[in-house]
Short mmCIF file of C-alpha atoms and ligand atoms in Angstrom, two decimals:
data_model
loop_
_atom_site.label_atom_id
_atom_site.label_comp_id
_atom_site.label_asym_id
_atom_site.label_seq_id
_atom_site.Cartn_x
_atom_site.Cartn_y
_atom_site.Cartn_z
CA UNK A 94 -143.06 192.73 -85.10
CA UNK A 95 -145.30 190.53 -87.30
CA UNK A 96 -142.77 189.98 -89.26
CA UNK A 97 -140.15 188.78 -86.64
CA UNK A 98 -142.72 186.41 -85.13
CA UNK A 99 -143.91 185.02 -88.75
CA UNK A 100 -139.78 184.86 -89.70
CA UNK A 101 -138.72 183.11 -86.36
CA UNK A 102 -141.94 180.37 -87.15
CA UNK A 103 -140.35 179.82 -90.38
CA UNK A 104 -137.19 179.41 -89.25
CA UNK A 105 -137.85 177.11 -85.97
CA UNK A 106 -140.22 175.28 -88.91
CA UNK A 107 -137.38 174.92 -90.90
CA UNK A 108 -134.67 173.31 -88.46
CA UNK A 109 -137.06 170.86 -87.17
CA UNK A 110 -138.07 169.89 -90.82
CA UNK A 111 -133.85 169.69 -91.42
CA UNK A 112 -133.72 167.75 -88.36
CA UNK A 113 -136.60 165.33 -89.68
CA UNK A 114 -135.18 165.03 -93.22
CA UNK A 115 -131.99 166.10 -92.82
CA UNK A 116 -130.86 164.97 -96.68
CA UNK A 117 -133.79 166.16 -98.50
CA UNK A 118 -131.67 168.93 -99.94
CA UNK A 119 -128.27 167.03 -99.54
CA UNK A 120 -129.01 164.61 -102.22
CA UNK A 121 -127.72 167.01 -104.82
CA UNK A 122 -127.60 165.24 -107.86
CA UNK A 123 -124.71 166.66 -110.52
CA UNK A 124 -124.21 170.06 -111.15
CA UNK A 125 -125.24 169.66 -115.33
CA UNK A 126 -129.06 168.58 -114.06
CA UNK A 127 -129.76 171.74 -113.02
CA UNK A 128 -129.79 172.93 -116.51
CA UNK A 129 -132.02 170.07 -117.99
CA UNK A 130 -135.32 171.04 -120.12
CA UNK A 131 -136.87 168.10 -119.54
CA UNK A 132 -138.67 167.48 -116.48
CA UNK A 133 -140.32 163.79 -116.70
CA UNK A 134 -141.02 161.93 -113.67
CA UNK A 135 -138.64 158.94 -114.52
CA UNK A 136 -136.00 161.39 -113.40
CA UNK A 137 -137.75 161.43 -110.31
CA UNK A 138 -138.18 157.78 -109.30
CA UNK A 139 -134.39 157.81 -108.89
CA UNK A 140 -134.89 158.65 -104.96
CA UNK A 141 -132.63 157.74 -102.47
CA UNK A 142 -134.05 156.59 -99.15
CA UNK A 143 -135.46 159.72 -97.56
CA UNK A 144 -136.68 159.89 -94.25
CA UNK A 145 -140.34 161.27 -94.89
CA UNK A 146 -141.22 163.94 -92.18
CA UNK A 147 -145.05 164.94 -91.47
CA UNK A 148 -147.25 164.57 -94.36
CA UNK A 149 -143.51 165.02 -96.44
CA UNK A 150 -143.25 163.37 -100.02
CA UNK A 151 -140.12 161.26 -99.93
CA UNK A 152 -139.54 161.17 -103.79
CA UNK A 153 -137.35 163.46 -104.96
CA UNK A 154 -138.01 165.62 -107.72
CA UNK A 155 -135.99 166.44 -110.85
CA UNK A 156 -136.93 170.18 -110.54
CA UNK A 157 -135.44 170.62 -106.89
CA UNK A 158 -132.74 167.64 -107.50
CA UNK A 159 -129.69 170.66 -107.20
CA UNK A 160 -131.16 171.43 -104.08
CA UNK A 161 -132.64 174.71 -105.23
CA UNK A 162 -135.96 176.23 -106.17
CA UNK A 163 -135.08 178.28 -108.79
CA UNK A 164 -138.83 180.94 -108.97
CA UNK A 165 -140.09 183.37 -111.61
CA UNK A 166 -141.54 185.97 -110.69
CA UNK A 167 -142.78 189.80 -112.18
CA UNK A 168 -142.04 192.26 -109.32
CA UNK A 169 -144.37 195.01 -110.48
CA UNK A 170 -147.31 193.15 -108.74
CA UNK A 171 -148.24 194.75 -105.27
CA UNK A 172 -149.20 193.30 -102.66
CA UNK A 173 -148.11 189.72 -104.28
CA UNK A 174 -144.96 191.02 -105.56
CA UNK A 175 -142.86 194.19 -105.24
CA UNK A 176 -138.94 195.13 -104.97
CA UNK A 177 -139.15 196.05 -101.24
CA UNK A 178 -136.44 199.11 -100.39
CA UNK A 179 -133.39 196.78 -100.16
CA UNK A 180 -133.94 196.35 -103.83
CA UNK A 181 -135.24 192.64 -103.28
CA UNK A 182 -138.22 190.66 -104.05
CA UNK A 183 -140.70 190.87 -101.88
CA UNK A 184 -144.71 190.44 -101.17
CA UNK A 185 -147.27 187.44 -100.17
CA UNK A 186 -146.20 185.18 -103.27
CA UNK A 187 -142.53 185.76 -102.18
CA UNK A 188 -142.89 184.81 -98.48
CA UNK A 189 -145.41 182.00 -99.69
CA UNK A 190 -143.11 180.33 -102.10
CA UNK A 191 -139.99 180.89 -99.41
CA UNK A 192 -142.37 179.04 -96.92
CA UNK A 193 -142.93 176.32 -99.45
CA UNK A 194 -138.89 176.22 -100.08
CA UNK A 195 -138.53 175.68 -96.50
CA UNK A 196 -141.05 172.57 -95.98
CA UNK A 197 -138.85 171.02 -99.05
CA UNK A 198 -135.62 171.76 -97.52
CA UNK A 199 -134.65 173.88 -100.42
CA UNK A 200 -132.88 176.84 -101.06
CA UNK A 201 -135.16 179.42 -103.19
CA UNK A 202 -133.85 181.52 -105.59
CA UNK A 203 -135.85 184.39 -107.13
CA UNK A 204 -135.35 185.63 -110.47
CA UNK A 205 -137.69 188.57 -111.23
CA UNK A 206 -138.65 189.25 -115.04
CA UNK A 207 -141.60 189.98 -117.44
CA UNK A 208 -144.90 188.60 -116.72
CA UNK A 209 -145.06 187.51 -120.41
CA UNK A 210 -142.12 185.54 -120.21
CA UNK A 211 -142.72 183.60 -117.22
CA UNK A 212 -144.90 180.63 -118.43
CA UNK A 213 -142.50 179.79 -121.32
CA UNK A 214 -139.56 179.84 -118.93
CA UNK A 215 -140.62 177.44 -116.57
CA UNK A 216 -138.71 173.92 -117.04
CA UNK A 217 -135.35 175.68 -118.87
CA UNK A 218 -134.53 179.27 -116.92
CA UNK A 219 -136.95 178.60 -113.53
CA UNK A 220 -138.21 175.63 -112.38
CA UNK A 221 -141.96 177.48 -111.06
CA UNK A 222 -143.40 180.75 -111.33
CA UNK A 223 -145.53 182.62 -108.35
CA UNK A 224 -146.60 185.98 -109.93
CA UNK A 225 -150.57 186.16 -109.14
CA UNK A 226 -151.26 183.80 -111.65
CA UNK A 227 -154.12 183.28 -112.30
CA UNK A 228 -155.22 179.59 -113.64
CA UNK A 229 -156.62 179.60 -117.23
CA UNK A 230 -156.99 176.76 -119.66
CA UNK A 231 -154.42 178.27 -122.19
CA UNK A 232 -151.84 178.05 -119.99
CA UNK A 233 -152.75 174.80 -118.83
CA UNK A 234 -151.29 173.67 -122.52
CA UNK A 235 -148.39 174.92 -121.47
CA UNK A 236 -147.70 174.12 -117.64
CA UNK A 237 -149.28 172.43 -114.84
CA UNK A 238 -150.83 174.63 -111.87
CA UNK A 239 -150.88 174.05 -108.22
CA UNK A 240 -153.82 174.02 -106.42
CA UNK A 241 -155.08 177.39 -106.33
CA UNK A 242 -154.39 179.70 -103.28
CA UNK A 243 -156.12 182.99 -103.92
CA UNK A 244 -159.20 184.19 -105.86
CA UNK A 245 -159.09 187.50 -107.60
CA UNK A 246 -160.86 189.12 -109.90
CA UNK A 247 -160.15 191.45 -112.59
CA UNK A 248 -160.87 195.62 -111.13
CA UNK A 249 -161.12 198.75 -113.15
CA UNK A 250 -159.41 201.67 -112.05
CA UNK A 251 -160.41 204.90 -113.18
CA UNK A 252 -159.53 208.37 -112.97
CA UNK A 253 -161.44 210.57 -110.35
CA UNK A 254 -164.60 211.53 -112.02
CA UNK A 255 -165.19 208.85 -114.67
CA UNK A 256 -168.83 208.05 -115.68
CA UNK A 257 -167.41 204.68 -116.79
CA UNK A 258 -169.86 202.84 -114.67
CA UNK A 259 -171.09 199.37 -116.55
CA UNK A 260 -169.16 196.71 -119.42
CA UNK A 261 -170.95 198.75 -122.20
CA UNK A 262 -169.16 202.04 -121.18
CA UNK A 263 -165.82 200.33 -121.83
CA UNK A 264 -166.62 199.88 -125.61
CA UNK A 265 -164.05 202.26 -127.71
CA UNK A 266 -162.12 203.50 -125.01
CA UNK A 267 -157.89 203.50 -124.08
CA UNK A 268 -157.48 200.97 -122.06
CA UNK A 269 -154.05 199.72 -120.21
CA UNK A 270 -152.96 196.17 -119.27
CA UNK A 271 -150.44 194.81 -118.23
CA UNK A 272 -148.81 192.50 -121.14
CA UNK A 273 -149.86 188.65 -121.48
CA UNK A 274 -152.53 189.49 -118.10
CA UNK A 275 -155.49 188.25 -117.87
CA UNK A 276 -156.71 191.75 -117.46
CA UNK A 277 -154.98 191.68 -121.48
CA UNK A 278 -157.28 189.13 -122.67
CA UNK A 279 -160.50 190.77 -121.13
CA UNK A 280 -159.27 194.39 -123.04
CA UNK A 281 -158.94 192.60 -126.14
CA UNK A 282 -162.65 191.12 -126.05
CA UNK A 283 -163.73 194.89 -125.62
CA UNK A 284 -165.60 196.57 -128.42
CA UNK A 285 -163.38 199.00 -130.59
CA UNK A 286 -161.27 199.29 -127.00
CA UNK A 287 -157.84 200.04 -127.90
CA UNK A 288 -155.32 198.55 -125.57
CA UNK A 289 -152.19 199.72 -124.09
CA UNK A 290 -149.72 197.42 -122.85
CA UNK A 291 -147.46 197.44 -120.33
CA UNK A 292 -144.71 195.45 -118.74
CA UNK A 293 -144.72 197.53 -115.42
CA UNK A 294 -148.85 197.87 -114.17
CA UNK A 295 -147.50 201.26 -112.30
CA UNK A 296 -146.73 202.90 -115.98
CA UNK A 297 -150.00 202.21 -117.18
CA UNK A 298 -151.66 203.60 -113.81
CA UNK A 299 -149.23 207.19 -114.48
CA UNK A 300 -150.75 207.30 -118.31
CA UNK A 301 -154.06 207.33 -116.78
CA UNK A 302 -153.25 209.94 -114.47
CA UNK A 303 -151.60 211.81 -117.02
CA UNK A 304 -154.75 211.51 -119.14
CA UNK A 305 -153.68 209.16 -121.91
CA UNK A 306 -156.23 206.23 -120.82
CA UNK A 307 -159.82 205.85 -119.96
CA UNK A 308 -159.14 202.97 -117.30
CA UNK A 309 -157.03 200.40 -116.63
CA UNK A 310 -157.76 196.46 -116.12
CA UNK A 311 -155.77 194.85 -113.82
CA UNK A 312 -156.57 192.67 -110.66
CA UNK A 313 -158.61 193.49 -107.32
CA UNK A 314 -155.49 193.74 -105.01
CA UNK A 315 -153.00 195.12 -106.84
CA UNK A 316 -155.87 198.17 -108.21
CA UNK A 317 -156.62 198.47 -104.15
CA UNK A 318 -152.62 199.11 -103.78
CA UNK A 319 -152.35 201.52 -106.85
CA UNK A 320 -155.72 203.05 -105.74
CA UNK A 321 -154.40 204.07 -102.42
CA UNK A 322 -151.23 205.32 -103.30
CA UNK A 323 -152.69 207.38 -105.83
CA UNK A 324 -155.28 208.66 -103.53
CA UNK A 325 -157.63 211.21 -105.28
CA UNK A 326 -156.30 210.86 -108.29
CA UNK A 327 -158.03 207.47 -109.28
CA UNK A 328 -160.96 204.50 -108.19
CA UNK A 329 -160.72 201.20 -108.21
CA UNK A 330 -164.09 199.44 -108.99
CA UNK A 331 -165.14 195.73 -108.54
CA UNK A 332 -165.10 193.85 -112.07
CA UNK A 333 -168.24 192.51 -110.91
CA UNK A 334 -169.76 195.40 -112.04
CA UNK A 335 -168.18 195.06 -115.17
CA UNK A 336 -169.18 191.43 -115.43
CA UNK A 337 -165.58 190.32 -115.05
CA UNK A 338 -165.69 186.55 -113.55
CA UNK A 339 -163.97 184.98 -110.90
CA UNK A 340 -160.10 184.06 -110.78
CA UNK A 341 -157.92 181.89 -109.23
CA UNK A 342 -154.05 182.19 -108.60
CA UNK A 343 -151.42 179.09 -108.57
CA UNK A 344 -148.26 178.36 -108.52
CA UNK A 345 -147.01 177.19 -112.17
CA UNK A 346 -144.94 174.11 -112.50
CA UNK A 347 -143.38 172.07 -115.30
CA UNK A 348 -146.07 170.23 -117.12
CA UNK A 349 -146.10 166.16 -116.08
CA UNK A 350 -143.84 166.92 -112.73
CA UNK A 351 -146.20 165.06 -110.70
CA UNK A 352 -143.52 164.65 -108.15
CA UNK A 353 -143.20 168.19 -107.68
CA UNK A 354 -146.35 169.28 -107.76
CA UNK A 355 -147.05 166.66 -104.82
CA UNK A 356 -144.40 168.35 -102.71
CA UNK A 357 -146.02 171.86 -103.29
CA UNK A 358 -149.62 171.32 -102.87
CA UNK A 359 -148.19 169.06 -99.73
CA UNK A 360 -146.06 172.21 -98.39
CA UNK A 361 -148.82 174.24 -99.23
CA UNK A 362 -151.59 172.72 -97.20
CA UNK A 363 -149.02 172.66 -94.33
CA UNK A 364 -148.74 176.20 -94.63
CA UNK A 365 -152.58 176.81 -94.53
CA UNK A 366 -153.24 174.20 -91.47
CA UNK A 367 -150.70 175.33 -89.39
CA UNK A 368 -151.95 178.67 -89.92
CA UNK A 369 -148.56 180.83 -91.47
CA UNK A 370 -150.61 181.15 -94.86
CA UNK A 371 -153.56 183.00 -92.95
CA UNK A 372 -150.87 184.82 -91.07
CA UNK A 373 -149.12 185.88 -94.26
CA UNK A 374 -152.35 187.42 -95.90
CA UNK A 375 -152.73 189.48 -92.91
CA UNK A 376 -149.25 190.35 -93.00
CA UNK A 377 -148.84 191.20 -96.53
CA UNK A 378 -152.72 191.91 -97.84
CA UNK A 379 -155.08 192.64 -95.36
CA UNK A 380 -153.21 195.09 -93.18
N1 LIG B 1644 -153.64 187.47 -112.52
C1 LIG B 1644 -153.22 188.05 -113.75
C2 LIG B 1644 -152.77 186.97 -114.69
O1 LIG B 1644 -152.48 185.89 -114.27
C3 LIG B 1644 -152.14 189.11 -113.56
C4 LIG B 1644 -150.87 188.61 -112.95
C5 LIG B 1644 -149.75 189.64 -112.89
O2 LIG B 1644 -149.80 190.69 -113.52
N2 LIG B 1644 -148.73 189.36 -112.14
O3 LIG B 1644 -152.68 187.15 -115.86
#
């Protein structure tokens, strides 16, 4: 019922926004720009005149110029991201980015594939990625970030009867990641830790049931979601105890669209003051 209620406020949010800027989407430039690498912001400053609807950015934006939002994502992420039973994309960062595809009058398309690859395949395969992100100044090289929407921190999940209890017990043990995760970079840093990766967190959460790891690193949410459905099998414990610190996700975006990233943090704030993002962590992560 949630659902229907948060899907018919999207959609009655939607037609007044078309009715408001009805071209925002309609200015489709040729087909061949969809498939550009470069995203500079001289591409941008070829608007047409757009009426500008609440708080809307009129510029148009090289990245949505086709009309669509084309998204990254890693579907092994739960609650953020999952394949929901109709085999699609689904979670908070799915409804959240479909929100934001709706205040820019876009269509979004979601193309689900390794968490690794995601950062280097923003600006040529997707034009943003929404995966749980989390912000870090390595990627920053790479892409630019939206303003953050969720802090998380890094959890431990251990087997049922662990005595792993502070950062020094983690020294020397098996530990699974998932690959190119923050929860990656914290393994590595571990004394004589071997790590494990994995493309799909949900393998590395079976090997630890099955005995082949001491714990797995991976964030608070998604170690609350495997801890439950692996109920007395496995804990998840705050990295706080493990000195982990503090993360932050975003939405990644080609580095220097300034235009674009206007238009999401816009969308974004829209979506927290009119109160559908608070409505969409109770729908999808505190329930
Ligand atoms: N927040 C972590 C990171 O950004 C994990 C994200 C994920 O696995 N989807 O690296």
């Amino acid at each position: 019922m949630k659902k229907l209620v948060v899907a018919m406020m999207a959609a009655i949010l939607s037609m007044s926004l078309l009715t408001a800027c009805g071209n925002t989407a309609g200015e489709a430039a040729p087909a061949d720009t969809a498939s550009e690498v470069e995203t500079t912001t001289e591409d941008a400053a070829t608007e047409e005149e757009v009426p500008a609807g609440e708080g809307e950015v009129s510029e148009d934006s090289s990245a949505l110029a086709d009309g669509v939002l084309n998204v990254g994502t890693n579907a092994e992420f739960p609650p953020f991201e999952y394949m929901n039973d109709n085999g699609e994309a689904d979670g908070f960062d799915i409804a959240l980015i479909r929100a934001i595809g709706e205040k820019l009058g876009v269509e979004v398309q979601v193309d689900n594939m390794e968490f690794a690859s995601l950062v280097s395949s923003i600006g040529s395969k997707i034009d943003v990625a929404i995966a749980g992100m989390t912000v870090t100044d390595e990627r920053k090289a790479a892409v630019d970030f939206s303003n953050s929407y969720y802090n998380a921190v890094q959890y431990v999940i251990l087997p049922e009867g662990s005595d792993i209890a502070t950062a020094d017990d983690l020294k020397g043990k098996a530990i699974g990641v998932q690959l190119g995760t923050t929860g990656d970079f914290i393994a590595e840093e571990i004394e004589d830790a071997t790590t494990s990766q994995y493309n799909k967190a949900v393998d590395a959460v079976n090997d630890l049931v099955n005995g082949r790891l001491d714990c797995v690193i991976i964030d608070k949410n998604p170690a609350l979601v495997f801890e439950s459905k692996f109920e007395g099998q496995v804990t998840a414990v705050d990295g706080a105890q493990f000195d982990f610190e503090a993360e932050e996700y975003a939405i990644a975006m080609p580095k220097g669209d300034t235009v674009l990233a206007d238009k999401i943090n816009t969308a974004l704030q829209e979506l927290i003051d009119d109160g559908t993002f608070d409505s969409l962590v109770s729908e999808y992560i505190e329930n």
